[in-house]
Coordinates of N, CA, C and O in Angstrom, one line a residue:
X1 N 29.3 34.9 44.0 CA 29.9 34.5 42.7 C 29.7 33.0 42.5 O 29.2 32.6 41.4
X2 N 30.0 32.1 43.6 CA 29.6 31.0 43.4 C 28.0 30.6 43.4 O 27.6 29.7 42.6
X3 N 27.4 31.2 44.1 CA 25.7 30.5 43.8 C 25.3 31.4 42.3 O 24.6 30.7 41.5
X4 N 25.5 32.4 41.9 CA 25.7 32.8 40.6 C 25.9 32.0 39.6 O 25.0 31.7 38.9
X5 N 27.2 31.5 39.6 CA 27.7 30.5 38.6 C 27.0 29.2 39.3 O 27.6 28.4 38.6
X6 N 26.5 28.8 39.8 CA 25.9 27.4 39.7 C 24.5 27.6 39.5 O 23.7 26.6 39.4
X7 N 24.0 28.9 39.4 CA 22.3 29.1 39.0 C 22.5 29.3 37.3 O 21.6 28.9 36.5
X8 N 23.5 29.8 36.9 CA 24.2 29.7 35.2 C 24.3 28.5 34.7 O 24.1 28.5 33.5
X9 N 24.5 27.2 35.3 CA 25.2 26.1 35.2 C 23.6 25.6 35.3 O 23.2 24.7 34.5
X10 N 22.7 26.0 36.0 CA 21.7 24.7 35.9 C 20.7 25.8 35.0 O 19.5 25.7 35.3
X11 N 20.8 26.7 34.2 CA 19.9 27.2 33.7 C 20.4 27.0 32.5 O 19.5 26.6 31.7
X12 N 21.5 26.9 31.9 CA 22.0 26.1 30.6 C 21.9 24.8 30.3 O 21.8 24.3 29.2
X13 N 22.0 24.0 31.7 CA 21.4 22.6 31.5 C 20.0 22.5 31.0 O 19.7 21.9 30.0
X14 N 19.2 23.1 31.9 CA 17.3 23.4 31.4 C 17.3 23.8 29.9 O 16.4 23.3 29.2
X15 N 18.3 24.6 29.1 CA 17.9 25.2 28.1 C 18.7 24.4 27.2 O 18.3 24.5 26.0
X16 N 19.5 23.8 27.4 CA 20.2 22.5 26.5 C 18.6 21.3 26.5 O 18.0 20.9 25.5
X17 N 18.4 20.9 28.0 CA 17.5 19.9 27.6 C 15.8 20.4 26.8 O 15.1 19.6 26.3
X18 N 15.6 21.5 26.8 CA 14.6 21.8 26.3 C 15.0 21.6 25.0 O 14.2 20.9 24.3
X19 N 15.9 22.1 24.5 CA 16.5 22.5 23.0 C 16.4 20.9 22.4 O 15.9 20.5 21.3
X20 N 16.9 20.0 23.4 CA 16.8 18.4 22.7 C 15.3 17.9 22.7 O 14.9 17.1 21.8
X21 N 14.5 18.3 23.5 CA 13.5 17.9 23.2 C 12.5 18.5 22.3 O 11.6 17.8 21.9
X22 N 12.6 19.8 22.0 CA 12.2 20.5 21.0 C 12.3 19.8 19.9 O 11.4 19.4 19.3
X23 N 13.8 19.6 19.6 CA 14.2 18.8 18.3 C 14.1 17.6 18.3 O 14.2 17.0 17.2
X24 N 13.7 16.7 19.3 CA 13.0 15.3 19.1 C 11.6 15.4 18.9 O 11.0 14.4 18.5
X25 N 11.2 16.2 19.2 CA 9.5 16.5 19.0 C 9.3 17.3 17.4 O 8.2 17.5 17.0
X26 N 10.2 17.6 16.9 CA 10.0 18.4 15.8 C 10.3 17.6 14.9 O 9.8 17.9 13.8
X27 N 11.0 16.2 14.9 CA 11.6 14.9 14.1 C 10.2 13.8 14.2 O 9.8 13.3 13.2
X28 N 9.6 13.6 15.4 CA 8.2 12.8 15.3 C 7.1 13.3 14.6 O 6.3 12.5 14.2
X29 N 7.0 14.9 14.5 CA 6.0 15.6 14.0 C 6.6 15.2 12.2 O 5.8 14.5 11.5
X30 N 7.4 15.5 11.8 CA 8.0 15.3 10.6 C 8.1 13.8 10.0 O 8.0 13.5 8.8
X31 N 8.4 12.8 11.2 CA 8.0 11.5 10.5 C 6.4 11.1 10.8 O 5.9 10.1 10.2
X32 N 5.7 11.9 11.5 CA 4.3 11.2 11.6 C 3.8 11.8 10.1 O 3.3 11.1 9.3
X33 N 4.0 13.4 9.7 CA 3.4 13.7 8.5 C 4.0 13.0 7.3 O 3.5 13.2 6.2
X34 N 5.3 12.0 7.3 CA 5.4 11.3 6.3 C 5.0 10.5 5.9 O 4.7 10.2 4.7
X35 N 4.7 9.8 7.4 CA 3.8 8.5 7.0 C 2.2 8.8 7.0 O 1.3 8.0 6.7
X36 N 2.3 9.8 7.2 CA 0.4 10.3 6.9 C 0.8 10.4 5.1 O 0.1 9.6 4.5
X37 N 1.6 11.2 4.4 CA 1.5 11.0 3.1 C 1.6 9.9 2.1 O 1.1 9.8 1.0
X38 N 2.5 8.8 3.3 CA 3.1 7.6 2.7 C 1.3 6.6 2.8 O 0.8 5.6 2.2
X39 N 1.0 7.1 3.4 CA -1.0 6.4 4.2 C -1.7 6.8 2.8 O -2.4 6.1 2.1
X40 N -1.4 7.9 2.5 CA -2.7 8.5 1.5 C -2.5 8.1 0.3 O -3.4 7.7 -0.4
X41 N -1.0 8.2 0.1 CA -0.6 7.9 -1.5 C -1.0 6.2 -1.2 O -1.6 5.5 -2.1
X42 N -0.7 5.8 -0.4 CA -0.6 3.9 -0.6 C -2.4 3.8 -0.7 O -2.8 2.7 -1.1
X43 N -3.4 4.8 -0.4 CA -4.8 4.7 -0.3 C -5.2 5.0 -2.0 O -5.8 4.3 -2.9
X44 N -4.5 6.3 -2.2 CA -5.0 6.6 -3.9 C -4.8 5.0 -4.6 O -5.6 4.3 -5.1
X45 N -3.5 4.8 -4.2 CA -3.1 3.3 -5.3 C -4.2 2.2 -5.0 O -4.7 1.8 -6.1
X46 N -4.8 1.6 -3.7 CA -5.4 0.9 -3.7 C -6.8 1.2 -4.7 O -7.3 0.3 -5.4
X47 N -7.2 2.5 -4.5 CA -8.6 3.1 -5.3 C -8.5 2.9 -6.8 O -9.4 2.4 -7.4
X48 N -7.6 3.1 -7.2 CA -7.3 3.4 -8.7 C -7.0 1.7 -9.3 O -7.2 1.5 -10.5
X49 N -6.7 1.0 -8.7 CA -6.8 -0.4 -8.4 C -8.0 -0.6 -8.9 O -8.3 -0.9 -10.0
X50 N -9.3 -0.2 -7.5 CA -10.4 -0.8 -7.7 C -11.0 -0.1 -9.3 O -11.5 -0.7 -10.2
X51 N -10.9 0.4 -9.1 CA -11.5 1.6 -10.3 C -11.3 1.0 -11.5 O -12.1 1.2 -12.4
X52 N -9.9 0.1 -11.6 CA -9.5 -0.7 -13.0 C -10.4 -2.0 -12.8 O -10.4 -2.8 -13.8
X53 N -11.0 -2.3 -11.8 CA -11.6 -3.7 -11.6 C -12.9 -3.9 -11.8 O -13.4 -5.0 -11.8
X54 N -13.8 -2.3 -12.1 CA -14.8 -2.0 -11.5 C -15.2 -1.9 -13.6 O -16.4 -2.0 -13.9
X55 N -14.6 -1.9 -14.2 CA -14.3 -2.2 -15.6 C -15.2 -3.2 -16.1 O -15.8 -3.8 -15.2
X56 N -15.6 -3.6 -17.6 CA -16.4 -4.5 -18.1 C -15.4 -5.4 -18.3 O -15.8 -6.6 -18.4
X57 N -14.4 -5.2 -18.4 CA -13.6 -6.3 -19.2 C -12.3 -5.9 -18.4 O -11.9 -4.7 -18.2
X58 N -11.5 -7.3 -17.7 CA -10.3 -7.2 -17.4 C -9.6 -7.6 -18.7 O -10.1 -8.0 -19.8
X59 N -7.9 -7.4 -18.1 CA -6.9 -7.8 -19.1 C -6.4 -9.2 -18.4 O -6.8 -9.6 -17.3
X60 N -5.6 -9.8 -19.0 CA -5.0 -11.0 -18.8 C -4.2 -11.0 -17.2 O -3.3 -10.1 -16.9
X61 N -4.5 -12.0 -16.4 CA -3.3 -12.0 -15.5 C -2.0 -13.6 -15.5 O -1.8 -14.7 -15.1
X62 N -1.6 -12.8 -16.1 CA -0.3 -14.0 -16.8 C 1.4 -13.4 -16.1 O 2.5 -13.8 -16.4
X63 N 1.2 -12.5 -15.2 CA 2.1 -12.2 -14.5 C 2.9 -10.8 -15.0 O 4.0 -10.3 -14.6
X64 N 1.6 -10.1 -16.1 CA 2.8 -8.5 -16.1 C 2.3 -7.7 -16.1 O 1.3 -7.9 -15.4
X65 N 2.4 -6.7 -16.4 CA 1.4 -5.5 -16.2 C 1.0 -5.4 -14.6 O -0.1 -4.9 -14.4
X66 N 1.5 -5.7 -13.7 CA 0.9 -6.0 -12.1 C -0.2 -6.5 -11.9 O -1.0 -6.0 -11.1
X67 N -0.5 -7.7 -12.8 CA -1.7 -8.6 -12.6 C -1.3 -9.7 -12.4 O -0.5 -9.9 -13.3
X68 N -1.6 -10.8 -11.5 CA -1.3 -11.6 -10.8 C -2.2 -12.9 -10.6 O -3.4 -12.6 -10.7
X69 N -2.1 -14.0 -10.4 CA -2.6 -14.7 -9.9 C -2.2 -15.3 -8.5 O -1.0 -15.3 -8.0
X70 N -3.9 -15.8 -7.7 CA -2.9 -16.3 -6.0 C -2.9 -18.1 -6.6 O -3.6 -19.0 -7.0
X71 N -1.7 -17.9 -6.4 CA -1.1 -19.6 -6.5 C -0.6 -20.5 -5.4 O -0.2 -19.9 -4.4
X72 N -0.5 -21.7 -5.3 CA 0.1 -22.3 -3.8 C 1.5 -22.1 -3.8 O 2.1 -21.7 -4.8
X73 N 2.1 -22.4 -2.7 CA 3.7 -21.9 -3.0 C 4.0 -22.6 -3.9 O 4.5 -22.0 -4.9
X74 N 3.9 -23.8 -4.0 CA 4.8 -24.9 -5.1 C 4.8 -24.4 -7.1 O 5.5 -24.6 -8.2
X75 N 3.8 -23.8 -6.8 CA 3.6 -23.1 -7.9 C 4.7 -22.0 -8.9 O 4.4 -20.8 -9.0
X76 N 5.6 -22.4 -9.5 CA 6.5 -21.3 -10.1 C 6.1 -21.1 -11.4 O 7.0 -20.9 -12.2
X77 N 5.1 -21.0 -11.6 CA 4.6 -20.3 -13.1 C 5.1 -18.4 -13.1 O 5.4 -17.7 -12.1
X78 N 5.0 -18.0 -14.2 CA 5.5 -16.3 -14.2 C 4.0 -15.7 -13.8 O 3.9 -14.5 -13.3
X79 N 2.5 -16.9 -13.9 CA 1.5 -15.5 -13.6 C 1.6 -15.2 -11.8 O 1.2 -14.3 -11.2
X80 N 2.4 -16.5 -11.3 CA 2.4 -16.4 -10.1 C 3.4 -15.6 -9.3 O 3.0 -15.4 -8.2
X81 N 4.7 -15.2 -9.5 CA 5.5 -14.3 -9.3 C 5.0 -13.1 -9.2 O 4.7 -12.5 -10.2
X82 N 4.9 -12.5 -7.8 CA 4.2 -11.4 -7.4 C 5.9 -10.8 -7.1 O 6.9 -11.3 -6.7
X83 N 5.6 -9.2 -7.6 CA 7.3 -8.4 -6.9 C 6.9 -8.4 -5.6 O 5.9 -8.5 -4.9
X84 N 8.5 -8.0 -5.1 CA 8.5 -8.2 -3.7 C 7.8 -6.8 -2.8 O 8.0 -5.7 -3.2
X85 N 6.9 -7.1 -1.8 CA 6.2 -5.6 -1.6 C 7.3 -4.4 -0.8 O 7.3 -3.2 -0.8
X86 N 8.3 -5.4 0.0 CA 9.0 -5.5 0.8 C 9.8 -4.2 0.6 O 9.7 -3.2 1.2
X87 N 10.7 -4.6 -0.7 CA 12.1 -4.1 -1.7 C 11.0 -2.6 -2.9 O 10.5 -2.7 -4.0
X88 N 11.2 -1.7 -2.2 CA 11.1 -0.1 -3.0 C 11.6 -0.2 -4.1 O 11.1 0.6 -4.9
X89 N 12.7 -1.2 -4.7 CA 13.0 -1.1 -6.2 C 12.8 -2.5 -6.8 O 13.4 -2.9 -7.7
X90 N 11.9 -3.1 -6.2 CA 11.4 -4.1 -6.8 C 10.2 -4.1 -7.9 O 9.1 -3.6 -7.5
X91 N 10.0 -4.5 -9.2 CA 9.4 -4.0 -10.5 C 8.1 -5.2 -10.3 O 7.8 -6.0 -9.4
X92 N 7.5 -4.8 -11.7 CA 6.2 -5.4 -11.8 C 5.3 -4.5 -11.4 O 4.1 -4.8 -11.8
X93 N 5.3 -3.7 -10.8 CA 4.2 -2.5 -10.2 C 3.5 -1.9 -11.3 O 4.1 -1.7 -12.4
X94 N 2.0 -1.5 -11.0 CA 1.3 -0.7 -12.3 C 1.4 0.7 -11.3 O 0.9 0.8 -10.2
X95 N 2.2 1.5 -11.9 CA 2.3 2.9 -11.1 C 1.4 4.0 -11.9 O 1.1 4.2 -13.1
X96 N 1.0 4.8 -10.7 CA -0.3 5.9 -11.3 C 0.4 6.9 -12.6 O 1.5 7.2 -13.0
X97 N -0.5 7.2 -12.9 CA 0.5 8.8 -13.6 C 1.0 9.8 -13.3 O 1.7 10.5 -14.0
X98 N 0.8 9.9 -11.9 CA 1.5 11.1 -11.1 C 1.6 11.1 -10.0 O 0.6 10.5 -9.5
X99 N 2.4 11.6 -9.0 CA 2.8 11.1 -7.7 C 1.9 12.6 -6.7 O 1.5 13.6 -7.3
X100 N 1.7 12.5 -5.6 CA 0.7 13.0 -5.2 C 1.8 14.6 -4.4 O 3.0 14.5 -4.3
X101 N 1.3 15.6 -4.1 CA 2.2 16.9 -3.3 C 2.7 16.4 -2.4 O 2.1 15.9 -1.5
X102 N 4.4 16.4 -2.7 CA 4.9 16.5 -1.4 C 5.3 14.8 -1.4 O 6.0 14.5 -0.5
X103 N 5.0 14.0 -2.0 CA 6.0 12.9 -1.8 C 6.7 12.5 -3.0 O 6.6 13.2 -4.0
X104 N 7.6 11.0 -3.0 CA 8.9 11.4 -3.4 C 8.6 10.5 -4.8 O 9.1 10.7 -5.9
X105 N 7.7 9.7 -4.4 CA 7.3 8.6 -6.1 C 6.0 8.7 -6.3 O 5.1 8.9 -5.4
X106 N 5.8 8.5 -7.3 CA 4.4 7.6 -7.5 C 3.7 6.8 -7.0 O 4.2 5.7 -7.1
X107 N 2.3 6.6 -6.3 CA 1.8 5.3 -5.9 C 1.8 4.1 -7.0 O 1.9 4.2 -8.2
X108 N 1.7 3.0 -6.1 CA 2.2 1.8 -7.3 C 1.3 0.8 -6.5 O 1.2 0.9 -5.3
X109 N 0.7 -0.2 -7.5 CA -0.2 -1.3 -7.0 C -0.2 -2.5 -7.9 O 0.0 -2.2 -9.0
X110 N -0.2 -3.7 -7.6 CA -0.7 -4.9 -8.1 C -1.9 -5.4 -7.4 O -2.4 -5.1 -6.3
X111 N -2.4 -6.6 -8.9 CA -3.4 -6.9 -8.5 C -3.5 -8.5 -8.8 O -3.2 -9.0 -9.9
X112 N -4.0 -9.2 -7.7 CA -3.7 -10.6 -7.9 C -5.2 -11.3 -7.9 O -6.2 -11.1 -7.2
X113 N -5.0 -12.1 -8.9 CA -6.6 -13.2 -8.8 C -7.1 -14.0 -8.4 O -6.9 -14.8 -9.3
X114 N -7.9 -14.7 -7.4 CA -8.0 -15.4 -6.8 C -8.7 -16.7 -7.8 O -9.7 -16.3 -8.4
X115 N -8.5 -17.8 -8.0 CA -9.6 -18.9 -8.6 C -11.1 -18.6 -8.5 O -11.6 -18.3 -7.4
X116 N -11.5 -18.7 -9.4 CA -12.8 -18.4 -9.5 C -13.5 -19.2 -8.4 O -13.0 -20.2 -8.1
X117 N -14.8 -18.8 -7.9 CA -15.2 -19.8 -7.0 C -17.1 -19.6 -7.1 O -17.7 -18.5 -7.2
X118 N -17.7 -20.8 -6.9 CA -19.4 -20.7 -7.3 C -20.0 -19.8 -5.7 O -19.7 -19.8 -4.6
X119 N -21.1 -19.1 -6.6 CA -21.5 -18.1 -5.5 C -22.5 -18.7 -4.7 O -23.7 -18.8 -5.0
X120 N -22.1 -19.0 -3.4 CA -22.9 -19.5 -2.4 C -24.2 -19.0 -2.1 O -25.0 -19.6 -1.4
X121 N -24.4 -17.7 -2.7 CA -25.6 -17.2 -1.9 C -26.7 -16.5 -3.5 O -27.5 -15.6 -3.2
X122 N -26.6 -17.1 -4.9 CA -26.6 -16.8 -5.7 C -28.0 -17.3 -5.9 O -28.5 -17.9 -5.0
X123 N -28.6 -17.0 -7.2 CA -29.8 -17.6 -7.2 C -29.6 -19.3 -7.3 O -28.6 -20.0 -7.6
X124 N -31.4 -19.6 -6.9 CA -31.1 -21.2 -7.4 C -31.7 -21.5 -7.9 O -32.1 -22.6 -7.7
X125 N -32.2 -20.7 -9.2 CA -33.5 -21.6 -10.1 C -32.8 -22.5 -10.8 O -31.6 -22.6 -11.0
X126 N -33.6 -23.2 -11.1 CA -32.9 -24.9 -12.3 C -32.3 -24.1 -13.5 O -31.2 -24.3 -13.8
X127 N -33.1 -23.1 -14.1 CA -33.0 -22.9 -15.5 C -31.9 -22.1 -15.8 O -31.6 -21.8 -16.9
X128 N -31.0 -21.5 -14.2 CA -30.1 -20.3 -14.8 C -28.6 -21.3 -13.7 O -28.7 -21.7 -12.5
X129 N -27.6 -21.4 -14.7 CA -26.1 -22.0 -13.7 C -26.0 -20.8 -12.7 O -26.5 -19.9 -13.3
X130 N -25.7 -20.4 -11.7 CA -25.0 -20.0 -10.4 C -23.7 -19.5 -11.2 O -23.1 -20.3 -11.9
X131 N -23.3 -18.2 -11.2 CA -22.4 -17.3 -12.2 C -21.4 -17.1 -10.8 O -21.6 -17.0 -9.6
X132 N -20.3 -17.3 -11.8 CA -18.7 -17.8 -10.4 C -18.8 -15.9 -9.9 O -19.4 -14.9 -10.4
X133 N -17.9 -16.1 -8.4 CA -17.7 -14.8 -8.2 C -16.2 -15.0 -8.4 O -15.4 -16.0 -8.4
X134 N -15.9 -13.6 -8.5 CA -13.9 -13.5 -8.8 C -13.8 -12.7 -7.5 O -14.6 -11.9 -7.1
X135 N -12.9 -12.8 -7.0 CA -12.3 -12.4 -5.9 C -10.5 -11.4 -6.4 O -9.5 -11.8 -7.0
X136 N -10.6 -10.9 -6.2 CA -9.0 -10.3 -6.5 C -8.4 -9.8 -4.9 O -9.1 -9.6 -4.0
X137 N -6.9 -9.7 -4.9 CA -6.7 -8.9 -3.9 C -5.7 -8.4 -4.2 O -4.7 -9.0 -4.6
X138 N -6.2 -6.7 -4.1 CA -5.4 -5.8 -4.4 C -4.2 -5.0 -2.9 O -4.5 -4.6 -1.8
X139 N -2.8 -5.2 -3.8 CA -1.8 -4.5 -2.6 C -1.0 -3.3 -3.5 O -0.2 -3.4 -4.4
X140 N -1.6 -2.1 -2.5 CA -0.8 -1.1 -3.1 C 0.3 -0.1 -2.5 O 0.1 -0.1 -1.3
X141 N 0.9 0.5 -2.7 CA 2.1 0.9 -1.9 C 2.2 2.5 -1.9 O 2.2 2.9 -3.1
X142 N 2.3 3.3 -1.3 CA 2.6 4.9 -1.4 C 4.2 5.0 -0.3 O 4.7 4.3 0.6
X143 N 4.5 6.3 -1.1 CA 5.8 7.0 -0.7 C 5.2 7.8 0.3 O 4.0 7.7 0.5
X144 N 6.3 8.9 1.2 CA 5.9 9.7 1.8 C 7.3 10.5 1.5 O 8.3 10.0 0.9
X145 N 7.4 11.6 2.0 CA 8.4 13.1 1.1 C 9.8 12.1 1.2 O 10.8 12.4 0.7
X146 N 9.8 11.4 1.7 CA 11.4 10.4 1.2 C 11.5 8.9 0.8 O 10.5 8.1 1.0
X147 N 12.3 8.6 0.2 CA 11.8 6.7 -0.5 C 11.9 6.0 1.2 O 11.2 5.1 1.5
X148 N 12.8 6.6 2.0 CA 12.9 6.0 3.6 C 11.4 5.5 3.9 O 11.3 4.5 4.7
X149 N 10.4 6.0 3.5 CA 8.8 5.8 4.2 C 8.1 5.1 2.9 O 7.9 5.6 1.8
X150 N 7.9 4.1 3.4 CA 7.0 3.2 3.0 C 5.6 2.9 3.5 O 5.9 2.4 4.7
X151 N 4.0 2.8 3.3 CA 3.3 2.0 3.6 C 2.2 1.6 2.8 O 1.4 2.1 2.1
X152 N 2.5 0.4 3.1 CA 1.6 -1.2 1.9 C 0.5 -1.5 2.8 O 0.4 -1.9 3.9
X153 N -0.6 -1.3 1.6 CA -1.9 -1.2 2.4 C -2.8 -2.8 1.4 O -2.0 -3.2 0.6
X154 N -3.3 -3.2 1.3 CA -4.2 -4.6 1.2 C -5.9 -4.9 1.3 O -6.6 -4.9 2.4
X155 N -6.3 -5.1 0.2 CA -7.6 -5.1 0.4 C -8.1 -6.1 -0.8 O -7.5 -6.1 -1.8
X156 N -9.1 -6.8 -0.6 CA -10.0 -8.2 -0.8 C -10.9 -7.4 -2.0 O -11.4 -6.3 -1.6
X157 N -11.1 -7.8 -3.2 CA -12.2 -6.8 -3.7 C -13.0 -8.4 -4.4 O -12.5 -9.4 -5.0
X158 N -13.9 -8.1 -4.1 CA -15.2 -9.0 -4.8 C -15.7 -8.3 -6.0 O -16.1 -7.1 -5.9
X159 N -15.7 -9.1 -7.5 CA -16.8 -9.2 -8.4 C -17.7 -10.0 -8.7 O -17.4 -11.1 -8.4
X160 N -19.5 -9.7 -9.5 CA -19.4 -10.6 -9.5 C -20.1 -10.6 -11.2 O -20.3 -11.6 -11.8

């Protein structure tokens, strides 16, 4: 009776710790596919970014619409006030038109401009000026099935 009850006692123990580990493994599988959505949607946003840049004609970056300029810190103009990427209810974002299966917002992106700068590697005849390249850097942000998951992805786009 007693080696009975102590082969009960360690076979409930085994099936308690399995049970915890099951459900901690079933919690990592659930936040890794969050952040695989929160990955994809923050990728659409960077794309759709480029896609607006890839355009004949930009619009103004004076600080709204999530266009931006890069400024030095000391700089408090409104084109230079980028929202915070940090803060999920922080505004200024150009958000897509529709949010992707299965997560909880819309992707959302800004796009900042860098000072024009002369193209180093451009032609050099006398008769034609060296045409500036623009630089932008785009940061865009995706959900994943809850506002808890965030990931802010970053990328450098050259025009020229």
């Amino acid at each position: 009776m007693i080696v009975a009850m102590a082969l009960l006692t360690v076979l409930t123990l085994l099936a308690v710790s399995s049970m915890q580990v099951a459900t901690r493994q079933e919690k990592i599988a659930g936040n890794t596919r969050d952040r695989i959505l929160a990955f994809q949607s923050a990728e659409v946003a960077l794309r759709e970014a480029e896609a607006q840049l890839e355009k004949a004609t930009l619009l103004n970056f004076g600080g709204t619409n999530g266009r931006f300029e890069v400024c030095p810190r000391e700089d408090t103009r409104q084109a230079c006030n980028t929202p915070d990427w940090q803060d999920p209810a922080s505004s200024g974002w150009i958000t897509l038109n529709e949010k992707l299966e299965g997560t909880s917002r819309v992707p959302e992106y800004i796009i900042e401009k860098y000072p024009a700068i002369e193209n180093s590697s451009g032609n050099l005849d006398s008769d034609r000026p060296k045409a500036p390249e623009e630089t932008f850097r785009v940061t865009g942000r995706g959900f994943g099935s809850t506002n808890r998951s965030m990931v802010v992805l970053q990328t450098t786009y050259r025009r020229n």
